[in-house]
CSV table of C-alpha atoms (C1' of nucleotides) in Angstrom, one decimal:
chain,number,residue,atom,x,y,z
B,13,MET,CA,-45.4,-5.3,-28.1
B,14,GLY,CA,-47.2,-3.4,-25.4
B,15,ARG,CA,-47.0,-6.1,-22.9
B,16,SER,CA,-48.6,-5.3,-19.5
B,17,PRO,CA,-46.5,-5.4,-16.4
B,18,CYS,CA,-46.5,-8.8,-14.7
B,19,CYS,CA,-48.5,-7.7,-11.7
B,20,ALA,CA,-50.7,-5.1,-13.3
B,21,GLU,CA,-53.6,-7.4,-13.5
B,22,ASP,CA,-53.7,-7.9,-9.7
B,23,ALA,CA,-53.8,-4.6,-7.9
B,24,ASN,CA,-54.0,-6.4,-4.6
B,25,VAL,CA,-50.6,-7.9,-4.8
B,26,LYS,CA,-48.4,-6.9,-1.9
B,27,LYS,CA,-45.5,-4.6,-2.4
B,28,GLY,CA,-42.7,-3.2,-0.2
B,29,PRO,CA,-40.5,-4.8,2.4
B,30,TRP,CA,-40.8,-8.5,3.0
B,31,THR,CA,-41.7,-9.9,6.4
B,32,PRO,CA,-39.9,-12.8,7.9
B,33,GLU,CA,-43.0,-14.9,7.4
B,34,GLU,CA,-43.0,-14.2,3.7
B,35,ASP,CA,-39.3,-15.0,3.5
B,36,GLN,CA,-39.9,-18.3,5.2
B,37,LYS,CA,-42.7,-19.2,2.9
B,38,LEU,CA,-40.6,-18.3,-0.1
B,39,VAL,CA,-37.6,-20.3,1.1
B,40,ASP,CA,-39.7,-23.3,2.0
B,41,CYS,CA,-41.4,-23.3,-1.4
B,42,ILE,CA,-38.2,-23.0,-3.4
B,43,ASN,CA,-36.5,-25.7,-1.3
B,44,LYS,CA,-39.4,-27.9,-1.9
B,45,HIS,CA,-40.2,-27.2,-5.5
B,46,GLY,CA,-37.4,-25.2,-6.9
B,47,HIS,CA,-38.3,-22.1,-9.0
B,48,GLY,CA,-39.3,-23.5,-12.3
B,49,SER,CA,-41.8,-20.7,-13.0
B,50,TRP,CA,-41.5,-17.5,-11.0
B,51,ARG,CA,-44.9,-16.5,-12.2
B,52,ALA,CA,-46.5,-19.6,-10.7
B,53,LEU,CA,-44.5,-19.6,-7.6
B,54,PRO,CA,-46.4,-17.1,-5.4
B,55,LYS,CA,-49.6,-19.1,-5.6
B,56,LEU,CA,-47.7,-22.3,-4.9
B,57,ALA,CA,-46.0,-20.6,-1.8
B,58,GLY,CA,-49.1,-19.0,-0.6
B,59,LEU,CA,-47.7,-15.5,-1.1
B,60,ASN,CA,-49.6,-12.4,-2.2
B,61,ARG,CA,-46.6,-11.2,-4.2
B,62,CYS,CA,-45.9,-11.1,-7.9
B,63,GLY,CA,-43.4,-13.6,-9.4
B,64,LYS,CA,-41.0,-10.9,-10.2
B,65,SER,CA,-40.9,-9.7,-6.6
B,66,CYS,CA,-40.3,-13.3,-5.4
B,67,ARG,CA,-37.5,-13.7,-7.9
B,68,LEU,CA,-35.9,-10.5,-6.7
B,69,ARG,CA,-36.2,-11.4,-3.1
B,70,TRP,CA,-34.7,-14.8,-3.7
B,71,THR,CA,-31.8,-13.8,-5.9
B,72,ASN,CA,-30.8,-10.6,-4.0
B,73,TYR,CA,-31.4,-11.7,-0.4
B,74,LEU,CA,-32.6,-15.2,0.4
B,75,ARG,CA,-30.3,-17.3,-1.8
B,76,PRO,CA,-28.2,-19.4,0.5
B,77,ASP,CA,-24.9,-18.7,-1.3
B,78,ILE,CA,-25.1,-14.9,-0.9
B,79,LYS,CA,-22.0,-13.4,0.7
B,80,ARG,CA,-22.9,-10.6,3.2
B,81,GLY,CA,-20.7,-7.9,4.6
B,82,LYS,CA,-18.3,-5.3,3.3
B,83,PHE,CA,-16.6,-5.7,0.0
B,84,THR,CA,-13.0,-6.6,0.2
B,85,GLU,CA,-10.3,-4.7,-1.5
B,86,GLU,CA,-9.9,-7.5,-4.0
B,87,GLU,CA,-13.5,-7.4,-4.8
B,88,GLU,CA,-13.4,-3.7,-5.2
B,89,ARG,CA,-10.5,-4.0,-7.6
B,90,VAL,CA,-12.3,-6.6,-9.6
B,91,ILE,CA,-15.4,-4.4,-9.9
B,92,VAL,CA,-13.5,-1.4,-11.1
B,93,ASN,CA,-11.5,-3.4,-13.6
B,94,LEU,CA,-14.6,-5.3,-14.9
B,95,HIS,CA,-16.6,-2.1,-15.1
B,96,ALA,CA,-13.9,-0.5,-17.2
B,97,VAL,CA,-14.3,-3.5,-19.6
B,98,LEU,CA,-18.0,-4.2,-19.4
B,99,GLY,CA,-19.6,-0.9,-18.3
B,100,ASN,CA,-22.8,-1.1,-16.3
B,101,LYS,CA,-23.3,-4.8,-17.0
B,102,TRP,CA,-23.9,-5.6,-13.3
B,103,SER,CA,-25.0,-9.1,-13.8
B,104,LYS,CA,-22.0,-9.9,-15.9
B,105,ILE,CA,-19.8,-8.3,-13.3
B,106,ALA,CA,-21.6,-10.3,-10.6
B,107,THR,CA,-20.7,-13.6,-12.3
B,108,HIS,CA,-17.1,-12.9,-11.5
B,109,LEU,CA,-17.8,-12.2,-7.8
B,110,PRO,CA,-19.2,-15.3,-6.2
B,111,GLY,CA,-21.8,-14.6,-3.6
B,112,ARG,CA,-22.4,-11.0,-4.7
B,113,THR,CA,-25.5,-10.0,-6.5
B,114,ASP,CA,-25.8,-7.6,-9.3
B,115,ASN,CA,-27.9,-5.3,-7.2
B,116,GLU,CA,-25.4,-5.3,-4.4
B,117,ILE,CA,-22.6,-4.5,-6.8
B,118,LYS,CA,-24.6,-1.8,-8.5
B,119,ASN,CA,-25.4,-0.2,-5.2
B,120,TYR,CA,-21.8,-0.4,-4.1
B,121,TRP,CA,-20.7,1.2,-7.3
B,122,ASN,CA,-23.1,4.0,-7.1
B,123,THR,CA,-22.5,4.8,-3.4
B,124,GLN,CA,-18.8,4.1,-3.0
B,125,ILE,CA,-16.7,3.5,-6.0
B,126,ARG,CA,-18.2,6.1,-8.2
B,127,LYS,CA,-17.4,8.7,-5.6
B,128,LYS,CA,-13.9,7.5,-5.1
B,129,LEU,CA,-13.2,7.6,-8.8
B,130,LEU,CA,-14.6,11.1,-9.0
B,131,ASN,CA,-12.4,12.1,-6.2
B,132,MET,CA,-9.5,10.8,-8.1
B,133,GLY,CA,-10.5,12.9,-11.1
B,134,ILE,CA,-11.5,9.8,-13.1
B,135,ASP,CA,-14.7,9.8,-15.0
B,136,PRO,CA,-16.6,6.7,-13.7
B,137,HIS,CA,-18.2,6.1,-17.0
B,138,THR,CA,-15.1,6.2,-19.2
B,139,HIS,CA,-12.4,5.4,-16.6
B,140,LYS,CA,-10.5,8.2,-18.2
B,141,PRO,CA,-9.4,11.4,-16.6
B,142,ARG,CA,-12.2,13.9,-16.2
B,143,THR,CA,-12.0,16.6,-18.8
B,144,ASP,CA,-14.6,19.0,-17.5
B,145,LEU,CA,-12.1,21.7,-16.9
B,146,ASN,CA,-13.2,23.5,-20.0
B,147,HIS,CA,-10.3,25.7,-20.5
B,148,LEU,CA,-8.0,22.8,-20.5
B,149,LEU,CA,-10.2,20.5,-22.4
B,150,ASN,CA,-8.1,20.3,-25.5
B,151,LEU,CA,-4.9,19.7,-23.8
B,152,SER,CA,-6.4,17.0,-21.5
B,153,GLN,CA,-7.8,15.2,-24.5
B,154,LEU,CA,-4.5,15.3,-26.3
B,155,LEU,CA,-2.8,13.9,-23.3
B,156,CYS,CA,-5.3,11.2,-22.9
B,157,ALA,CA,-5.1,10.4,-26.5
B,158,SER,CA,-1.4,10.1,-26.4
B,159,GLN,CA,-1.7,7.7,-23.5
B,160,LEU,CA,-4.4,5.6,-24.9
B,161,GLY,CA,-3.3,5.3,-28.4
B,162,ASN,CA,-5.8,5.7,-31.2
B,163,LEU,CA,-8.8,3.7,-30.0
B,164,ASN,CA,-10.7,4.3,-33.1
B,165,LEU,CA,-8.3,2.3,-35.1
B,166,MET,CA,-8.7,-0.8,-33.0
B,167,ASN,CA,-11.1,-3.4,-34.1
B,168,ASN,CA,-10.6,-5.8,-31.3
B,169,PRO,CA,-12.9,-4.9,-28.4
B,170,TRP,CA,-10.7,-6.6,-25.9
B,171,GLU,CA,-7.7,-4.6,-27.1
B,172,THR,CA,-9.8,-1.5,-26.8
B,173,ALA,CA,-10.9,-2.5,-23.3
B,174,PHE,CA,-7.4,-3.0,-22.2
B,175,LYS,CA,-6.4,0.3,-23.6
B,176,LEU,CA,-9.3,1.9,-21.8
B,177,GLN,CA,-7.9,0.6,-18.5
B,178,VAL,CA,-5.3,3.2,-18.5
B,179,ASP,CA,-2.5,2.6,-16.0
B,180,ALA,CA,-3.7,4.6,-13.0
B,181,ALA,CA,-0.4,6.3,-12.5
B,182,GLN,CA,-0.7,7.7,-16.0
B,183,VAL,CA,-4.1,8.9,-15.1
B,184,ALA,CA,-2.8,10.5,-12.0
B,185,LYS,CA,-0.1,12.2,-13.8
B,186,THR,CA,-2.5,13.7,-16.3
B,187,GLN,CA,-4.5,14.9,-13.4
B,188,LEU,CA,-1.4,16.4,-11.8
B,189,LEU,CA,-0.7,18.2,-15.0
B,190,GLN,CA,-4.3,19.4,-15.3
B,191,ASN,CA,-4.1,20.7,-11.8
B,192,LEU,CA,-0.9,22.6,-12.4
B,193,LEU,CA,-2.3,24.0,-15.6
B,194,LYS,CA,-5.4,25.1,-13.9
B,195,ILE,CA,-3.4,27.0,-11.3
B,196,ILE,CA,-1.2,28.5,-14.0
B,197,SER,CA,-4.1,29.6,-16.0
B,198,THR,CA,-5.9,31.0,-13.0
B,199,ASN,CA,-2.9,33.0,-11.9
B,200,ILE,CA,-2.1,34.3,-15.3
B,201,GLY,CA,-5.4,36.0,-15.0
B,202,SER,CA,-4.4,37.5,-11.6
B,203,GLN,CA,-1.0,38.4,-12.8
B,204,ASN,CA,0.5,36.2,-10.1
B,205,PRO,CA,4.2,35.7,-10.9
B,206,TYR,CA,4.3,32.6,-8.7
B,207,PRO,CA,1.6,30.4,-9.9
B,208,PHE,CA,2.7,27.2,-8.1
B,209,GLU,CA,2.9,28.7,-4.7
B,210,GLY,CA,-0.5,27.7,-3.5
B,211,LEU,CA,-0.1,24.2,-4.8
B,212,LEU,CA,3.3,23.7,-3.2
B,213,ASN,CA,2.5,25.1,0.2
B,214,GLY,CA,-0.9,23.5,0.4
B,215,THR,CA,-2.9,26.7,0.6
B,216,THR,CA,-4.5,26.0,-2.7
B,217,THR,CA,-6.6,22.9,-3.2
B,218,LEU,CA,-7.9,22.1,-6.5
B,219,SER,CA,-11.4,21.5,-5.4
B,220,ASP,CA,-12.0,25.2,-5.4
B,221,LYS,CA,-14.2,26.2,-8.3
B,222,GLU,CA,-12.4,29.5,-8.2
B,223,LEU,CA,-9.0,28.9,-6.9
B,224,ALA,CA,-8.1,31.0,-3.9
B,225,PRO,CA,-6.0,34.0,-4.7
B,226,ILE,CA,-2.5,33.5,-3.7
B,227,PRO,CA,-1.1,36.3,-1.5
B,228,GLN,CA,1.4,38.4,-3.3
B,229,ASN,CA,3.5,39.0,-0.3
B,230,ILE,CA,4.5,35.4,0.2
B,231,THR,CA,8.1,35.0,-0.8
B,232,ASN,CA,8.9,31.9,-2.7
B,233,ASN,CA,10.3,28.6,-1.9
B,234,ALA,CA,13.8,27.4,-2.7
B,235,GLY,CA,14.1,24.8,-5.3
B,236,ALA,CA,14.4,22.1,-2.8
B,237,THR,CA,10.9,22.9,-1.5
B,238,GLU,CA,9.4,22.5,-4.9
B,239,PHE,CA,11.2,19.3,-5.4
B,240,GLN,CA,10.0,18.0,-2.1
B,241,ALA,CA,6.5,18.8,-3.1
B,242,MET,CA,6.9,17.1,-6.4
B,243,GLU,CA,8.3,14.1,-4.7
B,244,ASN,CA,5.4,14.0,-2.3
B,245,SER,CA,3.1,14.1,-5.3
B,246,CYS,CA,5.0,11.4,-6.9
B,247,THR,CA,5.0,9.2,-3.9
B,248,TYR,CA,1.4,9.8,-3.5
B,249,PHE,CA,0.5,8.7,-6.9
B,250,GLU,CA,3.0,5.9,-7.4
B,251,GLY,CA,2.9,4.5,-3.9
B,252,GLY,CA,-0.9,4.7,-4.0
B,253,LEU,CA,-1.6,3.3,-7.4
B,254,ASN,CA,1.3,2.2,-9.4
B,255,ASN,CA,3.0,-0.5,-7.3
B,256,GLU,CA,3.9,-3.5,-9.4
B,257,SER,CA,2.2,-1.8,-12.2
B,258,LYS,CA,0.5,-4.1,-14.6
B,259,PRO,CA,-0.6,-2.1,-17.5
B,260,GLY,CA,-4.3,-1.3,-17.4
B,261,ILE,CA,-5.1,-2.5,-14.0
B,262,TYR,CA,-5.8,-0.5,-10.9
B,263,ASN,CA,-3.5,-2.2,-8.5
B,264,GLN,CA,-4.3,-0.5,-5.3
B,265,SER,CA,-7.5,-0.5,-3.5
B,266,LEU,CA,-9.3,2.7,-4.0
B,267,SER,CA,-10.2,2.8,-0.3
B,268,ASN,CA,-6.5,3.3,0.5
B,269,SER,CA,-5.6,5.7,-2.0
B,270,PHE,CA,-7.7,8.8,-2.1
B,271,GLU,CA,-10.4,8.4,0.4
B,272,GLN,CA,-9.2,11.1,2.8
B,273,THR,CA,-8.9,13.8,0.3
B,274,GLU,CA,-11.2,16.7,0.8
B,275,ASN,CA,-11.1,17.5,-2.9
B,276,PRO,CA,-14.4,16.5,-4.5
B,277,VAL,CA,-13.0,16.7,-8.0
B,278,LEU,CA,-9.3,15.9,-8.0
B,279,PRO,CA,-6.7,14.3,-5.8
B,280,GLU,CA,-4.8,16.5,-3.5
B,281,LEU,CA,-1.4,17.2,-4.8
B,282,VAL,CA,0.3,18.0,-1.5
B,283,SER,CA,1.2,16.1,1.6
B,284,GLU,CA,-1.7,15.4,3.9
B,285,SER,CA,0.2,17.0,6.7
B,286,HIS,CA,-0.5,20.7,6.8
B,287,ASP,CA,0.8,21.3,10.2
B,288,HIS,CA,3.9,23.3,10.9
B,289,THR,CA,6.1,20.4,11.3
B,290,SER,CA,5.8,19.7,7.6
B,291,PRO,CA,9.1,20.2,5.9
B,292,ILE,CA,7.3,22.0,3.1
B,293,ASN,CA,5.6,24.6,5.3
B,294,HIS,CA,8.5,24.9,7.7
B,295,MET,CA,11.2,25.5,5.2
B,296,GLU,CA,12.4,29.0,5.2
B,297,LYS,CA,11.4,30.9,2.1
B,298,THR,CA,14.4,32.9,1.0
B,299,ASP,CA,14.6,32.8,-2.7
B,300,THR,CA,12.4,33.8,-5.5
B,301,THR,CA,11.2,30.9,-7.5
B,302,THR,CA,13.0,30.1,-10.7
B,303,ASP,CA,10.7,28.4,-13.1
B,304,SER,CA,13.4,26.3,-14.3
B,305,THR,CA,13.4,24.6,-10.9
B,306,ILE,CA,9.8,23.7,-11.3
B,307,TYR,CA,10.4,22.4,-14.7
B,308,GLU,CA,13.4,20.4,-13.5
B,309,ALA,CA,11.2,18.8,-10.8
B,310,TRP,CA,8.6,18.1,-13.4
B,311,GLU,CA,11.2,16.6,-15.7
B,312,LYS,CA,12.3,14.3,-12.9
B,313,LEU,CA,8.8,13.3,-12.1
B,314,ILE,CA,7.9,12.6,-15.6
B,315,MET,CA,11.0,10.9,-16.8
B,316,GLU,CA,11.3,8.5,-13.9
B,317,ASP,CA,8.9,5.9,-15.1
B,318,ASP,CA,7.8,7.1,-18.5
B,319,ASP,CA,8.9,4.6,-21.0
B,320,ASP,CA,9.9,7.0,-23.6
B,321,GLY,CA,8.4,10.1,-22.1
B,322,SER,CA,8.0,11.6,-25.5
B,323,CYS,CA,4.6,13.3,-25.0
B,324,TRP,CA,5.7,14.7,-21.7
B,325,LYS,CA,9.0,15.9,-23.2
B,326,GLU,CA,7.1,17.6,-25.9
B,327,PHE,CA,5.0,19.3,-23.3
B,328,LEU,CA,8.0,20.3,-21.3
B,329,ASP,CA,9.8,21.6,-24.4
B,330,LEU,CA,6.7,23.6,-25.2
B,331,THR,CA,6.4,25.1,-21.8
B,332,SER,CA,10.1,25.6,-21.2
B,333,SER,CA,10.4,27.5,-24.4
B,334,SER,CA,8.0,30.1,-22.9
B,335,SER,CA,9.7,33.1,-21.5
B,336,SER,CA,10.3,33.2,-17.8
B,337,PRO,CA,8.5,33.9,-15.5
B,338,ILE,CA,5.6,32.1,-17.0
B,339,SER,CA,3.8,34.1,-19.6
B,340,TRP,CA,1.4,32.2,-21.8
E,167,DA,C1',-31.9,14.8,23.2
E,168,DA,C1',-33.8,16.6,19.2
E,169,DC,C1',-33.7,17.8,14.7
E,170,DG,C1',-32.0,18.1,9.9
E,171,DT,C1',-29.1,16.1,6.4
E,172,DT,C1',-26.8,12.5,4.0
E,173,DT,C1',-26.0,7.8,2.9
E,174,DT,C1',-27.2,3.2,2.1
E,175,DC,C1',-29.6,-0.5,0.1
E,176,DA,C1',-33.8,-3.3,-0.6
E,177,DA,C1',-37.3,-3.1,-3.7
E,178,DC,C1',-39.8,-1.5,-7.7
E,179,DC,C1',-40.5,-0.2,-12.6
E,180,DG,C1',-40.2,-0.6,-17.3
E,181,DC,C1',-37.7,-2.1,-21.1
E,182,DC,C1',-35.3,-5.8,-23.7
E,183,DG,C1',-34.3,-10.2,-25.6
E,184,DC,C1',-35.2,-15.1,-25.8
E,185,DC,C1',-38.3,-18.7,-26.4
E,186,DT,C1',-42.5,-20.9,-27.8
E,187,DG,C1',-46.6,-21.7,-30.3
S,215,DA,C1',-42.7,-14.3,-39.6
S,216,DC,C1',-45.1,-12.8,-35.9
S,217,DA,C1',-47.2,-12.1,-31.3
S,218,DG,C1',-47.3,-13.0,-26.6
S,219,DG,C1',-45.2,-14.9,-22.3
S,220,DC,C1',-41.5,-14.9,-19.4
S,221,DG,C1',-37.1,-14.1,-17.1
S,222,DG,C1',-33.6,-11.0,-16.6
S,223,DC,C1',-31.4,-6.5,-16.4
S,224,DG,C1',-30.3,-1.7,-15.4
S,225,DG,C1',-32.1,2.6,-13.7
S,226,DT,C1',-34.5,4.7,-10.1
S,227,DT,C1',-36.9,5.4,-5.7
S,228,DG,C1',-37.8,6.0,-1.0
S,229,DA,C1',-37.6,4.2,3.8
S,230,DA,C1',-34.4,3.4,7.2
S,231,DA,C1',-30.0,4.0,9.2
S,232,DA,C1',-26.1,6.8,10.1
S,233,DC,C1',-24.1,11.0,10.8
S,234,DG,C1',-23.6,15.9,11.9
S,235,DT,C1',-25.1,20.1,14.4
DNA sequence: AACGTTTTCAACCGCCGCCTG
DNA sequence: ACAGGCGGCGGTTGAAAACGT
């Protein structure tokens, strides 16, 4: 159509931050006349602004019903859940959050929630686990697919939407698995016979583009240590995200769950405490690892709340059938 | 205290869809 | 059916504030 911008015809129209005087004029005018026509309003109010600018100022700032201040955890939850269903439809999301504007929600998403989701290893666009670990791409997708079901077969968009809102604990597990696989694959390359060591003792964080090489001279943990680490991971995820799990809904505020992690990509998998009072770090290392112990811990983690656990079991069977120590 | 860097958020830009003549 | 006007929306920008060194 080639329509010209609303203010193009008037180069003298003011732009930039609004002054208190302008605000007052706008409020007075709308209180007096309403805003039947935004295009006509500036002249009526005596403002050297375009109608669009007036509308924006009113809807995003001056409207009397605007709620100011920090977003609550409940609001944050609502935004995440609605975004999983609606995508970047900020105005639609805003209709579910009284007093919040689409602009405010959009800003909050871009500056806060997006980062948190990325930290959790969740793609903010798809709300699915990130699959940018190229060498694990196929497996990750398989796992996601097994959790999500076959979305392509669903015709009902709401059903699809609910499926997309994967239970966060499942997402977290996938991430945990990805992280473990990343370490394994990295250490296969370095011929490290104890690929889980760094993960378990906290020396390896998964934010590293190249995971730090694990010293060969570290003797390995006893089985109890690995299990402790797994339990920590488990508590971390389940306590953080899966309480009273209602399928498809993030139950826990993101601000509580992963904020303190230093990992820009994935959640940390070990206890926050890295001091020497930590039972993990403090435990005497006497035994060489048996991979079966690791798998046992995994089995416990996986079977605890997996309904049928079939996809995990298949994975375990696959990995357990590998010779020991790990050799892929 | 000064400076550089990062984060936040108000405001703008341009496109889209609805409505009207 | 079509063109133009308008409001609304989402993406982006840049100044200000906050933070770190």
